[in-house]
Every structure is written in structure tokens, then in C-alpha cells.
Short mmCIF file of C-alpha atoms and ligand atoms in Angstrom, two decimals:
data_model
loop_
_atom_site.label_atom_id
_atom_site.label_comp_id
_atom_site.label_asym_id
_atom_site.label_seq_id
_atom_site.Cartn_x
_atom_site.Cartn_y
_atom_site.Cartn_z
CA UNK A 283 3.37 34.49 6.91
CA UNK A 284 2.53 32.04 10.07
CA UNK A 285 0.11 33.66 12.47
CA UNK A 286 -1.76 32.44 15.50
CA UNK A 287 -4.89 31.71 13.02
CA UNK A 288 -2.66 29.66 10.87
CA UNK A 289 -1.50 27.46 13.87
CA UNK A 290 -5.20 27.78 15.38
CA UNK A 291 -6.30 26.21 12.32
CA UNK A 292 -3.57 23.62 12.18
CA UNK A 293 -5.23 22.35 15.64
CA UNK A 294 -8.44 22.66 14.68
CA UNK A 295 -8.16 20.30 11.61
CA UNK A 296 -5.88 18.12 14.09
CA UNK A 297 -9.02 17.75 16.16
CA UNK A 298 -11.10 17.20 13.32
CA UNK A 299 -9.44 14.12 12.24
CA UNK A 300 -9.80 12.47 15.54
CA UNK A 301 -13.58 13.16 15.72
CA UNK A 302 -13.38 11.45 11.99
CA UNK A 303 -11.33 8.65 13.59
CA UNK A 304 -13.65 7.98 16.30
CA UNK A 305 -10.72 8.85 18.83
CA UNK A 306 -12.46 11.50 20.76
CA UNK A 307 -12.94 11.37 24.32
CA UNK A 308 -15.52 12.38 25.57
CA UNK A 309 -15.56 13.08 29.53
CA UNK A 310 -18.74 12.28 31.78
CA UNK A 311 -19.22 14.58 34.27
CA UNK A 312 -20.01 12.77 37.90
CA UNK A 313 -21.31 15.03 40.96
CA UNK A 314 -20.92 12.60 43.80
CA UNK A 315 -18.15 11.10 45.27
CA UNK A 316 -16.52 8.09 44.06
CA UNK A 317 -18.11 5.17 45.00
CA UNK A 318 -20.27 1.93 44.10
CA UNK A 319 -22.22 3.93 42.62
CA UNK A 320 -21.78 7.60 41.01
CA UNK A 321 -24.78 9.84 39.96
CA UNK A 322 -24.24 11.85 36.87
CA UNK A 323 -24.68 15.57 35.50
CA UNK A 324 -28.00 14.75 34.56
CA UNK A 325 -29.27 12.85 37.34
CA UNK A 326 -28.74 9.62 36.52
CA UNK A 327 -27.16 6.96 39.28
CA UNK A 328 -25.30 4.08 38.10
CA UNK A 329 -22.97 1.52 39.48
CA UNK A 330 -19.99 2.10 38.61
CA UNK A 331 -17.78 -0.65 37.35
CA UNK A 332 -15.12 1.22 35.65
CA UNK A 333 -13.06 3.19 38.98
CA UNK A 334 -9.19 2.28 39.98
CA UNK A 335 -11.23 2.12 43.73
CA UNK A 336 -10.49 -1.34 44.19
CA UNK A 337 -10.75 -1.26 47.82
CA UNK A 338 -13.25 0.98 47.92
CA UNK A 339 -11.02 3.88 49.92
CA UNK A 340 -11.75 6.85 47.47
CA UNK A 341 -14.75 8.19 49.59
CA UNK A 342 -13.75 5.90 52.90
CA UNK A 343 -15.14 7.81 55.93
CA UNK A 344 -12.03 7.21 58.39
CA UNK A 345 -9.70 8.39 54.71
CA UNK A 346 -11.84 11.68 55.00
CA UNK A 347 -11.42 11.85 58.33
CA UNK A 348 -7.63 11.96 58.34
CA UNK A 349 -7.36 13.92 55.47
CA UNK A 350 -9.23 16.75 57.40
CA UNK A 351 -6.99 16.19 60.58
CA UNK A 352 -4.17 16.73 58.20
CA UNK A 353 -5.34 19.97 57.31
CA UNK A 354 -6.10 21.15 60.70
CA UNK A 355 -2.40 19.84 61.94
CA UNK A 356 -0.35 20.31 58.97
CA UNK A 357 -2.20 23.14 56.37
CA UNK A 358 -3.33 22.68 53.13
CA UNK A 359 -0.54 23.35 51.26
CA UNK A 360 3.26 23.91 51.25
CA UNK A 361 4.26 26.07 48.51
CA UNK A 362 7.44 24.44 47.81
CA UNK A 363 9.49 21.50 46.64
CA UNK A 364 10.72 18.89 48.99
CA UNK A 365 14.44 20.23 49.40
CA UNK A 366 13.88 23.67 50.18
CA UNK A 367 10.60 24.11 52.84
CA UNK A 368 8.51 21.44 51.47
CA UNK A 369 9.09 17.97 54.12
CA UNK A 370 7.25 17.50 57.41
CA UNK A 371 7.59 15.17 59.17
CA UNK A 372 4.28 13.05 58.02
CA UNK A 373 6.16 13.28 54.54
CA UNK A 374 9.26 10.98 56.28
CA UNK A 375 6.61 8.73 57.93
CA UNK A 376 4.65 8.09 54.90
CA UNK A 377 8.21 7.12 52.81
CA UNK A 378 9.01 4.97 55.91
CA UNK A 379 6.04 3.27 56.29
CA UNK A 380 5.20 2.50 52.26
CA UNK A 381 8.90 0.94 52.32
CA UNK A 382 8.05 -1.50 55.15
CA UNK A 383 4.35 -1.75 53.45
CA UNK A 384 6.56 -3.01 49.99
CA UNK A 385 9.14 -4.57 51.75
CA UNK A 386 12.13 -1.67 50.64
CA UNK A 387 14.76 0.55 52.53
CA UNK A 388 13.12 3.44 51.67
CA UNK A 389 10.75 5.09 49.28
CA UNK A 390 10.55 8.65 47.78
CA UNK A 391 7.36 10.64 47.27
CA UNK A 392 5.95 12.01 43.97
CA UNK A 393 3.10 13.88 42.75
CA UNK A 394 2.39 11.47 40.96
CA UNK A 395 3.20 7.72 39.69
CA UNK A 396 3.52 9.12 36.10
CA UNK A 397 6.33 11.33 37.47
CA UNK A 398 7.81 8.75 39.69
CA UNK A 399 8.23 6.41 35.96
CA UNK A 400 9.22 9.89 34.29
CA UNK A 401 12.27 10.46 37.05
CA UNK A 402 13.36 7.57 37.48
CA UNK A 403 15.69 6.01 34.60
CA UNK A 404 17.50 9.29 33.61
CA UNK A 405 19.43 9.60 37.22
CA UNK A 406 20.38 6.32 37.64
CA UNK A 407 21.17 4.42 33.85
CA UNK A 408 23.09 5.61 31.58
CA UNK A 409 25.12 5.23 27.78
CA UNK A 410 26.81 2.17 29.15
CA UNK A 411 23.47 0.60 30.02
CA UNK A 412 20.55 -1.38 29.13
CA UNK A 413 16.55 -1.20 30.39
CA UNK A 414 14.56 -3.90 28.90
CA UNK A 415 10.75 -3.34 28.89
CA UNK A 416 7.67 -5.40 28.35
CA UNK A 417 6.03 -3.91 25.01
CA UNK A 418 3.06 -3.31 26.71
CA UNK A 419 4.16 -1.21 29.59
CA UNK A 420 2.22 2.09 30.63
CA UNK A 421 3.12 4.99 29.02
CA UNK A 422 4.49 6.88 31.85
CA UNK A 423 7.26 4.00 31.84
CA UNK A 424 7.82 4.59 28.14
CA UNK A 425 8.41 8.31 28.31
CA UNK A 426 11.13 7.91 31.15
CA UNK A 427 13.09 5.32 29.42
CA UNK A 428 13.24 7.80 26.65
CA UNK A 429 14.57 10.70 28.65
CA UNK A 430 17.37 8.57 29.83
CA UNK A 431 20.43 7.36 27.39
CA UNK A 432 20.51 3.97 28.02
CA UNK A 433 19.99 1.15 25.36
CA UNK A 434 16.37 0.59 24.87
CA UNK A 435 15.39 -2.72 24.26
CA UNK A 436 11.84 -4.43 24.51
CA UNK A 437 10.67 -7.87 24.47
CA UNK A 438 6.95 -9.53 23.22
CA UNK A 439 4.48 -8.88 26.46
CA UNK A 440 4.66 -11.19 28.88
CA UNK A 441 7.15 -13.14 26.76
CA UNK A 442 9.41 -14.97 28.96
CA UNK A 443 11.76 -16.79 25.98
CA UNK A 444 11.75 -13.20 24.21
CA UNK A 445 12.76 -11.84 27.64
CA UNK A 446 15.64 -14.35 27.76
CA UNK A 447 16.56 -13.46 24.22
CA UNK A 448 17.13 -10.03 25.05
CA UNK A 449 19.17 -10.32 28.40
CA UNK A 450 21.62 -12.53 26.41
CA UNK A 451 21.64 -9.85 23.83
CA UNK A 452 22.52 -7.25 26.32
CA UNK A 453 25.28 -9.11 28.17
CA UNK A 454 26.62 -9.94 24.56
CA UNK A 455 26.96 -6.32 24.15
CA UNK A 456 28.87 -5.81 27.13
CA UNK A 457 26.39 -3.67 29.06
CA UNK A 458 27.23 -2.47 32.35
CA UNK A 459 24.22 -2.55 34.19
CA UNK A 460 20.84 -4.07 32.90
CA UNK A 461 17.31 -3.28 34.06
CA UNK A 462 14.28 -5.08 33.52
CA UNK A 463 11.20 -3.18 34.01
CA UNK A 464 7.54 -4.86 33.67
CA UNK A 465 4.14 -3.53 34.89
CA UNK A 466 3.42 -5.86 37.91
CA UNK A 467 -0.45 -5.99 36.37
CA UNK A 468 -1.24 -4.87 33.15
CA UNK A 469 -4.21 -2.16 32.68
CA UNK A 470 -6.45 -3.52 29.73
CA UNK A 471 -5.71 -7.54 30.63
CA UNK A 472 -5.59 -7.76 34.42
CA UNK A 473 -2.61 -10.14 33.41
CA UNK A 474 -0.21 -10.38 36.35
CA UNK A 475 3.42 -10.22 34.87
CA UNK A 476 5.46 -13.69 35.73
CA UNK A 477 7.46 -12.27 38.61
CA UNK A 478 8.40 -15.21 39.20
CA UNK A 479 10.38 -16.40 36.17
CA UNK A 480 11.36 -12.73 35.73
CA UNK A 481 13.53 -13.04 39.03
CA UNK A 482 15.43 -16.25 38.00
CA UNK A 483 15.78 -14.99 34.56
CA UNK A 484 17.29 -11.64 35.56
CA UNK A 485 19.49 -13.84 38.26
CA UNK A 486 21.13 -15.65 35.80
CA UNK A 487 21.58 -12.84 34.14
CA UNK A 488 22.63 -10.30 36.43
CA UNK A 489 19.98 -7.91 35.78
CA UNK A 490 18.05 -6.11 38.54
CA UNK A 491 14.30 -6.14 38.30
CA UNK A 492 12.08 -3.51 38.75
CA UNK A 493 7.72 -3.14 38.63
CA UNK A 494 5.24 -0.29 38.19
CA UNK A 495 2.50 -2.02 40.60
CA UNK A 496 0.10 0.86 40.47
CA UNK A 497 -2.97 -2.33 39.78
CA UNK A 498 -1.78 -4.24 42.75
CA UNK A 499 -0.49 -2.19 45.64
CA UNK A 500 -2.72 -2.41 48.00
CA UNK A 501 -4.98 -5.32 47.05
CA UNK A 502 -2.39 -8.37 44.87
CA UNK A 503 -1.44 -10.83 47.32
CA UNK A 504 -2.05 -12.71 50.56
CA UNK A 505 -1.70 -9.32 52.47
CA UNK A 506 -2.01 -6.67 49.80
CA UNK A 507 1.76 -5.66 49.30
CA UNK A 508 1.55 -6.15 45.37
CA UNK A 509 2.51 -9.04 42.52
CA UNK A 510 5.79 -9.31 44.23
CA UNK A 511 3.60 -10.79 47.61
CA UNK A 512 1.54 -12.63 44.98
CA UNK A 513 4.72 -14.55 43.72
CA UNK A 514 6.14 -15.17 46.34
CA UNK A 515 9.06 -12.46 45.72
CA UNK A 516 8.17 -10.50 49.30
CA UNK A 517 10.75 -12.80 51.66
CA UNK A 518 10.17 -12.16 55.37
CA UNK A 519 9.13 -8.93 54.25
CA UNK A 520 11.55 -8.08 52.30
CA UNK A 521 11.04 -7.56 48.33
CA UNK A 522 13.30 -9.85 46.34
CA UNK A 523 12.11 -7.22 43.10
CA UNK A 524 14.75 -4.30 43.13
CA UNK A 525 12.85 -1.04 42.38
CA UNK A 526 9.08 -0.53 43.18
CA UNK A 527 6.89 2.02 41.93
CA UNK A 528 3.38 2.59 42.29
CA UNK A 529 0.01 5.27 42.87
CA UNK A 530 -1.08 6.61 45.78
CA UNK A 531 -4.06 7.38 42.56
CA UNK A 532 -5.52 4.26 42.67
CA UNK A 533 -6.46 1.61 45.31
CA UNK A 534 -4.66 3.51 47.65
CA UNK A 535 -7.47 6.17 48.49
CA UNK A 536 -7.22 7.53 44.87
CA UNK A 537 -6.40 11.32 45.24
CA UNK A 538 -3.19 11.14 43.91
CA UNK A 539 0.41 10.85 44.44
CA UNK A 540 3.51 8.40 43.13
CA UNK A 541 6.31 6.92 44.44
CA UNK A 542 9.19 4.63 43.89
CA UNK A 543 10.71 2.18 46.28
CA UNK A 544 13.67 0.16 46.56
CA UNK A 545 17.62 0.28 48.13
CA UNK A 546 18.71 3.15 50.46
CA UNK A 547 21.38 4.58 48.37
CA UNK A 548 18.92 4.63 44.77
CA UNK A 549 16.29 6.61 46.14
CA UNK A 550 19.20 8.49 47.69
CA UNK A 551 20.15 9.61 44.20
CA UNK A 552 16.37 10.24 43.49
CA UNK A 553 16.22 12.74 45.69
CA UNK A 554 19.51 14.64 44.57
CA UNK A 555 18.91 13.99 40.95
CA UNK A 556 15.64 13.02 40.09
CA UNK A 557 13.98 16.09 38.17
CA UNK A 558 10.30 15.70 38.65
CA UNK A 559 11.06 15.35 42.35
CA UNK A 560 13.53 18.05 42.74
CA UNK A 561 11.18 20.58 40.23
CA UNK A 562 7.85 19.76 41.17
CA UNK A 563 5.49 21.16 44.40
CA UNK A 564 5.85 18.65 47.51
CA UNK A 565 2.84 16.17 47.96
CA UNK A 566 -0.13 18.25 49.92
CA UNK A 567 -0.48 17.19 53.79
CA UNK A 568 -3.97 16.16 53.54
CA UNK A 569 -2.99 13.55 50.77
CA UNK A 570 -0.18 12.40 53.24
CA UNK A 571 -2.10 12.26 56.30
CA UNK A 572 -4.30 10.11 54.14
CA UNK A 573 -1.96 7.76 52.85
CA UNK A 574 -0.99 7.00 56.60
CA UNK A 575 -4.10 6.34 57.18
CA UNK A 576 -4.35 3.99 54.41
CA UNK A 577 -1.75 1.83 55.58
CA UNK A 578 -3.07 1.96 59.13
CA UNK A 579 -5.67 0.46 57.98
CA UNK A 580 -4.00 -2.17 55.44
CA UNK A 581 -1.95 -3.71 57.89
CA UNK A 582 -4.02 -3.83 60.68
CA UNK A 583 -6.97 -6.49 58.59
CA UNK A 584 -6.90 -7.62 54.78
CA UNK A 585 -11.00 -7.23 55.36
CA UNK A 586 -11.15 -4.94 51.90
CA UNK A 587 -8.49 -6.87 49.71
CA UNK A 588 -10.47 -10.73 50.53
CA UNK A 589 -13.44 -8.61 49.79
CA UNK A 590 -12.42 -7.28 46.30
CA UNK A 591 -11.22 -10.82 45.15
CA UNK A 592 -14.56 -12.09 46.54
CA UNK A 593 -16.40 -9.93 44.72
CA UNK A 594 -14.80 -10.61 41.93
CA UNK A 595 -14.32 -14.65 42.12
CA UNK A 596 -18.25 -13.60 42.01
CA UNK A 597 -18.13 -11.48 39.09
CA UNK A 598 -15.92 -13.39 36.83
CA UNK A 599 -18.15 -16.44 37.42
CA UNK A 600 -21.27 -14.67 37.26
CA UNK A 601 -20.65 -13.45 33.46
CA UNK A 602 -18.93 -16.14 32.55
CA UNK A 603 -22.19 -18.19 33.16
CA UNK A 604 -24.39 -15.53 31.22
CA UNK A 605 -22.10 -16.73 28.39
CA UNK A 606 -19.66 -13.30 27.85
CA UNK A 607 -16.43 -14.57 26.95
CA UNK A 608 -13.70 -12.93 29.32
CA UNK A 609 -10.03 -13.22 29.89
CA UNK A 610 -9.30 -15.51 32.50
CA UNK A 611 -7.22 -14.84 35.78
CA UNK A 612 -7.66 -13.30 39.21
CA UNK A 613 -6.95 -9.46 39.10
CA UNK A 614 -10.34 -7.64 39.73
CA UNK A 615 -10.03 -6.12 36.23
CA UNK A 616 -12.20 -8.42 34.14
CA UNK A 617 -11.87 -7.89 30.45
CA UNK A 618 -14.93 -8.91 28.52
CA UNK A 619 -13.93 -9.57 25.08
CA UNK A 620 -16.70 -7.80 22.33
CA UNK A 621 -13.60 -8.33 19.31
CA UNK A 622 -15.30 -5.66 17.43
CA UNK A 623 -15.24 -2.04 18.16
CA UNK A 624 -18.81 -0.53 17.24
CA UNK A 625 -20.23 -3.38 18.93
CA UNK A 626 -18.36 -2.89 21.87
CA UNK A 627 -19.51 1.17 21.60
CA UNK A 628 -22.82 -0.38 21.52
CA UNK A 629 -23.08 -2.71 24.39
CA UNK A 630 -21.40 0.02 26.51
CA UNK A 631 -23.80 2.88 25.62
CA UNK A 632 -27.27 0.58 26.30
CA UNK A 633 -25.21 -0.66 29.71
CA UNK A 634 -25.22 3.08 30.91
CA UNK A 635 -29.17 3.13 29.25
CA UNK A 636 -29.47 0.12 31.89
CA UNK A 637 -27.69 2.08 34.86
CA UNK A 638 -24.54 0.87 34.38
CA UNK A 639 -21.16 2.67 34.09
CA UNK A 640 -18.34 0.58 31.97
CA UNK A 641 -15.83 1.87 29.26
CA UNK A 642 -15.27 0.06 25.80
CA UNK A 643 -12.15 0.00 25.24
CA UNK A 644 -10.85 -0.31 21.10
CA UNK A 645 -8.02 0.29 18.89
CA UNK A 646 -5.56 1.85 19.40
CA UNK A 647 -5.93 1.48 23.18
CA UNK A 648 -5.96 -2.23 22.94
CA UNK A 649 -4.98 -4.41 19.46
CA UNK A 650 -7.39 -4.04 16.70
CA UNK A 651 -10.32 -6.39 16.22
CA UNK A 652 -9.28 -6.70 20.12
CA UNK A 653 -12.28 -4.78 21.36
CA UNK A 654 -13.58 -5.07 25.12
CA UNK A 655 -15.43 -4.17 27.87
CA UNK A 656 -13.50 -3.28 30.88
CA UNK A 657 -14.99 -4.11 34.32
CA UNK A 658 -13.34 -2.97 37.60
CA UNK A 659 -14.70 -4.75 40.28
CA UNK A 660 -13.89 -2.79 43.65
CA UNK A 661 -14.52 -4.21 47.49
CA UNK A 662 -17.08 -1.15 47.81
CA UNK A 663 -19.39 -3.33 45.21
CA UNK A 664 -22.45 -5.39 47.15
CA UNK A 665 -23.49 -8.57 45.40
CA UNK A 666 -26.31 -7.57 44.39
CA UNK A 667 -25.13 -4.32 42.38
CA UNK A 668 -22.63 -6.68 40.66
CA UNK A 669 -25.46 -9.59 40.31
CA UNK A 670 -27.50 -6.40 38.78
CA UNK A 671 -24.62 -5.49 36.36
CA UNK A 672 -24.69 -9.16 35.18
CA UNK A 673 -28.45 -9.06 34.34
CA UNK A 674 -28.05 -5.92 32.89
CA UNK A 675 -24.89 -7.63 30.57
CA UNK A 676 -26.83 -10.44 29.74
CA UNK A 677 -30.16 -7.94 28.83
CA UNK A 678 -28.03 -5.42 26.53
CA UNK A 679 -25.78 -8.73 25.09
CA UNK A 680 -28.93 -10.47 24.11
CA UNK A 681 -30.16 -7.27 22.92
CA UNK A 682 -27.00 -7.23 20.68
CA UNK A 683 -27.32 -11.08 19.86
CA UNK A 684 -23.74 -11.36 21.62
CA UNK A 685 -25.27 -13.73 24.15
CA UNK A 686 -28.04 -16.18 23.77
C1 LIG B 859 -2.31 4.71 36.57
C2 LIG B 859 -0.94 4.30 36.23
C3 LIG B 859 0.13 5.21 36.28
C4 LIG B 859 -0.08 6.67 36.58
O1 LIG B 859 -0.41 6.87 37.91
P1 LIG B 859 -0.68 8.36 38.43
O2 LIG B 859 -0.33 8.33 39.87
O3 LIG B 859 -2.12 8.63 38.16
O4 LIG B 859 0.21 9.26 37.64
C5 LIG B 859 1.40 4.74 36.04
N1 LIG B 859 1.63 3.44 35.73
C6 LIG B 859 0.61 2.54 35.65
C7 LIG B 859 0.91 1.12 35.31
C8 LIG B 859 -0.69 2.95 35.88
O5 LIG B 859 -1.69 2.08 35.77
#
């Protein structure tokens, strides 16, 4: 007979073969803000390189400050969903002003970018249709495409002929409407997707074109707007990529908080049909008040996005020169390829030995034999801690005998 100890000891052995597997994360426990630097559990302070605080905004002084405002003006929290008592009016300013940030109509709030991917196929595509996605893309934008019953199709990352093959596949098959749907930076290569070619591709084939920028808002091109500024997609202010969505989680201040942006009428629907918006608590004020804040400050200087590609024009050429092989482009996520994954475990674990906080990443986050270190450099990073990082790389990779 099934019991509670028979399942118990189904999950058990479930854990059991991830510990075998070496799959088990383990989660370090930090007791300071995020920052530059983080001091741990037991004391220890390191520089961090391995935060989403690109522009250093997770503990920004004049963030805090609004956030507290927000309380005092608006209350902690609402108790309710959007459509019954859960929108004030710093909710309809904060939509408003992330759509003229990104260049859209109009923009819908989430809890969360993971919920703005998970709501946002099934409402608006349907049998008749076809979303095309980059193999690679997060998982948040996997999991929606599945709740929705459109045709799924997927094309080689960053494959632009492969992309072409499947459009022409999908007109072939008579769809009605076809979406293509790309992260606008990917997580574990800093490679920006080829907006660019995307565009004319899905203009010839009259597909619309949609991003998850949650690694670029706020810090990929000229002015911050995202990979659609950075190729050139973001016309007199106006985004020439369909649907936008993104994290309020990341450069943006990093509490947390999604959203999707694009026509009037789409995020229309959202709001009448989208389920995690319609079944899910509202965004808190102080989060809001925040995110105004933010883009106060965003499009009043670009001060913290020159300084995060500064810092890491600096970074990439620092360890490049202490001889660490790393992928090469301009997103402030460096990749530093280790190919194997106990080595990579290794250099990691003496870099936190040396005071410094990185993540190796290894199958089956990234490709097997495929195995990195993952830097994030943020604008909250001084040249000397990331000149001290590099020493500390080149220390622990001679150590290693990945370096000379
Ligand atoms: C981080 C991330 C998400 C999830 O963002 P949250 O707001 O934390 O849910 C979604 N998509 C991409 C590409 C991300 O990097």
C-alpha cells in the first residue's frame, strides 16, 4: 500500500542521485547587502563577481530611499491582484514610463519576469499558430510556449540560416500568425542575439519578433534601453522589436518584478487574459516606487551603464592578458572557458579561498566538456577590486597549471 514513507522515500533516493551526480546546489548564505563586495555567514568578505547588479542599483542609496518613501506614501502591501483593489496610481506610472524607457505603447506589470514569459503565449497564440524559439532560450520562455497550443518550433542558437529554415517551414504550413522569440542576451555566453538580421528575416517573412531582455535592460546600448538600442532596432524611440519582456530582478535595482512590453491592444489582452497577471498578488509599492526611481535616474545620465562597459572593456582585457581564454564580445558577462568540469569546481573553490566570489558553471547548465567560469562585472566594481580578481585568477590558474 503507498504511504507518505513510501513517497518520502521516493524523494529521498531522488535527492540522493543528484548528490551522486554532482547536481546539488548548494546555497551561500550572504549577510550584507548586495554589492561589490558581500561578506559571508562566516565572516568572510569577498568581491563579488557573480550578481545580475550590473549597474550597481541593488543597494543604491537614492533606490533605498524611494523605496522607503513608497512605503510611507503608498503601504507595504496591497493584498490583492491588479483588477480588483490592487493598482495605484504609481503602478500606471511605472507601466507608462518602462514603455517610453523600451520604446512601446504600453507595458504590463508582473511579479516577476518568469511569470511575464509564463503568461504571455497562451492568451495571445493559438492552434493556428507558430512561435519559433532559439534552443537556448531561458527556461521561463520554454515553460510558456508549452502552456500555449501553438506549433512549437526551434531553431540552432543564434542560427540565423536555421532561423530562415524554419520561418519558410511555417509559412509552408499555412500558419496564421508566427512569432519569433529570442533572449536579447543569453545568460551563460553574454552573446547578444542578431536583432538585427532577426528583424529583416521575420520581415520577409511576416513574423513579429519578440525578446526576453532581462541581461540588457537597463545597461545594452548607447542609452541603456536593451539589444534592440544596441542594434539599432529603437527608431526615434520607438522599438522596431514587437513584444518586450524583461526583470525589474536584475540591473534594474534587483528586488524583483517582470514585465512585458509592446502594442496597446496585446498587453490589453494581457491584462484580461493573462493568468499569472490576473491570479497572482499586485507588485508591492515599495518595489514600484523603486522602479520609478530607477528610470529617473536612467534617463536623466548613462553615468552607470558607460561605467559597467568600462569596467568591463577593463576586465575582459585584463584576463585575457593573464592568458584565461574567454568568449569574446561586449556584454559584462565574461565567460571564462575551464572545458572541464572538476577543474572548473576547482579554480572556483581556491577563487573564494582568495576572496573572490564566482560560480562554475558545468553540464547540464552549459554543454558538456563546456565548463566555465562566469564573471559578472557590475558598474559598482572599482578597478582595483576587478584588477585584484585578475591577480587572484592568474594565482589560483597557475596554481591549477591552467595559466602559465
Ligand atoms: C533572470 C531571467 C528571467 C527571470 O527573471 P525573474 O524576474 O527573476 O523571474 C527570465 N528570463 C531571462 C532571460 C532571465 O535571465
Amino acid at each position: 500500500m503507498p504511504s507518505a514513507e513510501h513517497f518520502l522515500t521516493h524523494v529521498r533516493s531522488e535527492l540522493l542521485s543528484l548528490q551522486e551526480a554532482g547536481l546539488m546546489k548548494a546555497e551561500r548564505v550572504i549577510t550584507t547587502p548586495q554589492g561589490a563586495t558581500v561578506r559571508l555567514a562566516d565572516g568572510r568578505s569577498l568581491i563579488n563577481l557573480c550578481a545580475n547588479n550590473y549597474l550597481g542599483l541593488s543597494s543604491n542609496e537614492a533606490v533605498g530611499a524611494a523605496a522607503q518613501a513608497t512605503i510611507a506614501s503608498h503601504g507595504f502591501g496591497l493584498s490583492s491582484v491588479r483588477f480588483i483593489c490592487g493598482t495605484q496610481d504609481i503602478h500606471k506610472t511605472l507601466e507608462q514610463r518602462l514603455a517610453r524607457f523600451l520604446g512601446t505603447e504600453d507595458a504590463i506589470l508582473y511579479a516577476a519576469a518568469f511569470d511575464a514569459n509564463g503568461g504571455l503565449f497562451e492568451p495571445l497564440f493559438g492552434e493556428a499558430d507558430v512561435v519559433i524559439s532559439d534552443e537556448l532560450n531561458h527556461a521561463s520562455i520554454i515553460d510558456g510556449i508549452r502552456l500555449c497550443k501553438a506549433q512549437r518550433r526551434r531553431y540552432r542558437h543564434n542560427d540565423m540560416a536555421d532561423l530562415a529554415e524554419q520561418l519558410q517551414q511555417a509559412r509552408a504550413g499555412g500558419a496564421r500568425h508566427v512569432l519569433v522569440f529570442t533572449d536579447g542576451a543569453f545568460s551563460m555566453d553574454g552573446t547578444v542575439a542578431q536583432l538585427d538580421v532577426m528583424r529583416r528575416l521575420c520581415d520577409a517573412h511576416g513574423a513579429l519578433l519578440a525578446i526576453d531582455d532581462c541581461h540588457a535592460t537597463g545597461f545594452m546600448g548607447a542609452t541603456g534601453r536593451g539589444t534592440h538600442e544596441h542594434h539599432g532596432l529603437l527608431v526615434n524611440g520607438r522599438s522596431k522589436v514587437d513584444l518586450i519582456t524583461g526583470t525589474l530582478g536584475k540591473a534594474l535595482g534587483g528586488a524583483s518584478g517582470g514585465f512585458t512590453a509592446g502594442p496597446a491592444p496585446v498587453i490589453e489582452l494581457l491584462r484580461q487574459r493573462s493568468r499569472p497577471y490576473l491570479f497572482s498578488n499586485t507588485l508591492a509599492p515599495a518595489i514600484v516606487g523603486a522602479s520609478i526611481a530607477v528610470l529617473d535616474l536612467l534617463e536623466s545620465s548613462t553615468t552607470l551603464r558607460d561605467r559597467v562597459h568600462a569596467n568591463t572593456r577593463h576586465f575582459r582585457q585584463a584576463i585575457a592578458a593573464a592568458g584565461f581564454e574567454i568568449k569574446p564580445g561586449e556584454h559584462p558577462i565574461v565567460p571564462i572557458m575551464v572545458y572541464d568540469a572538476v577543474l572548473a569546481q576547482q579554480l572556483a573553490a581556491r577563487l573564494l579561498e582568495l576572496g573572490i566570489y564566482v560560480v562554475g558553471f558545468f553540464f547540464p547548465v552549459v554543454p558538456r566538456g563546456q565548463a566555465r567560469i562566469r564573471v559578472q562585472v557590475s558598474a559598482a566594481h572599482s578597478i582595483e577590486q576587478l584588477d585584484a580578481a585578475v591577480a587572484a585568477f592568474a594565482q589560483a590558474g597557475r596554481e591549477l597549471g591552467l595559466v602559465r
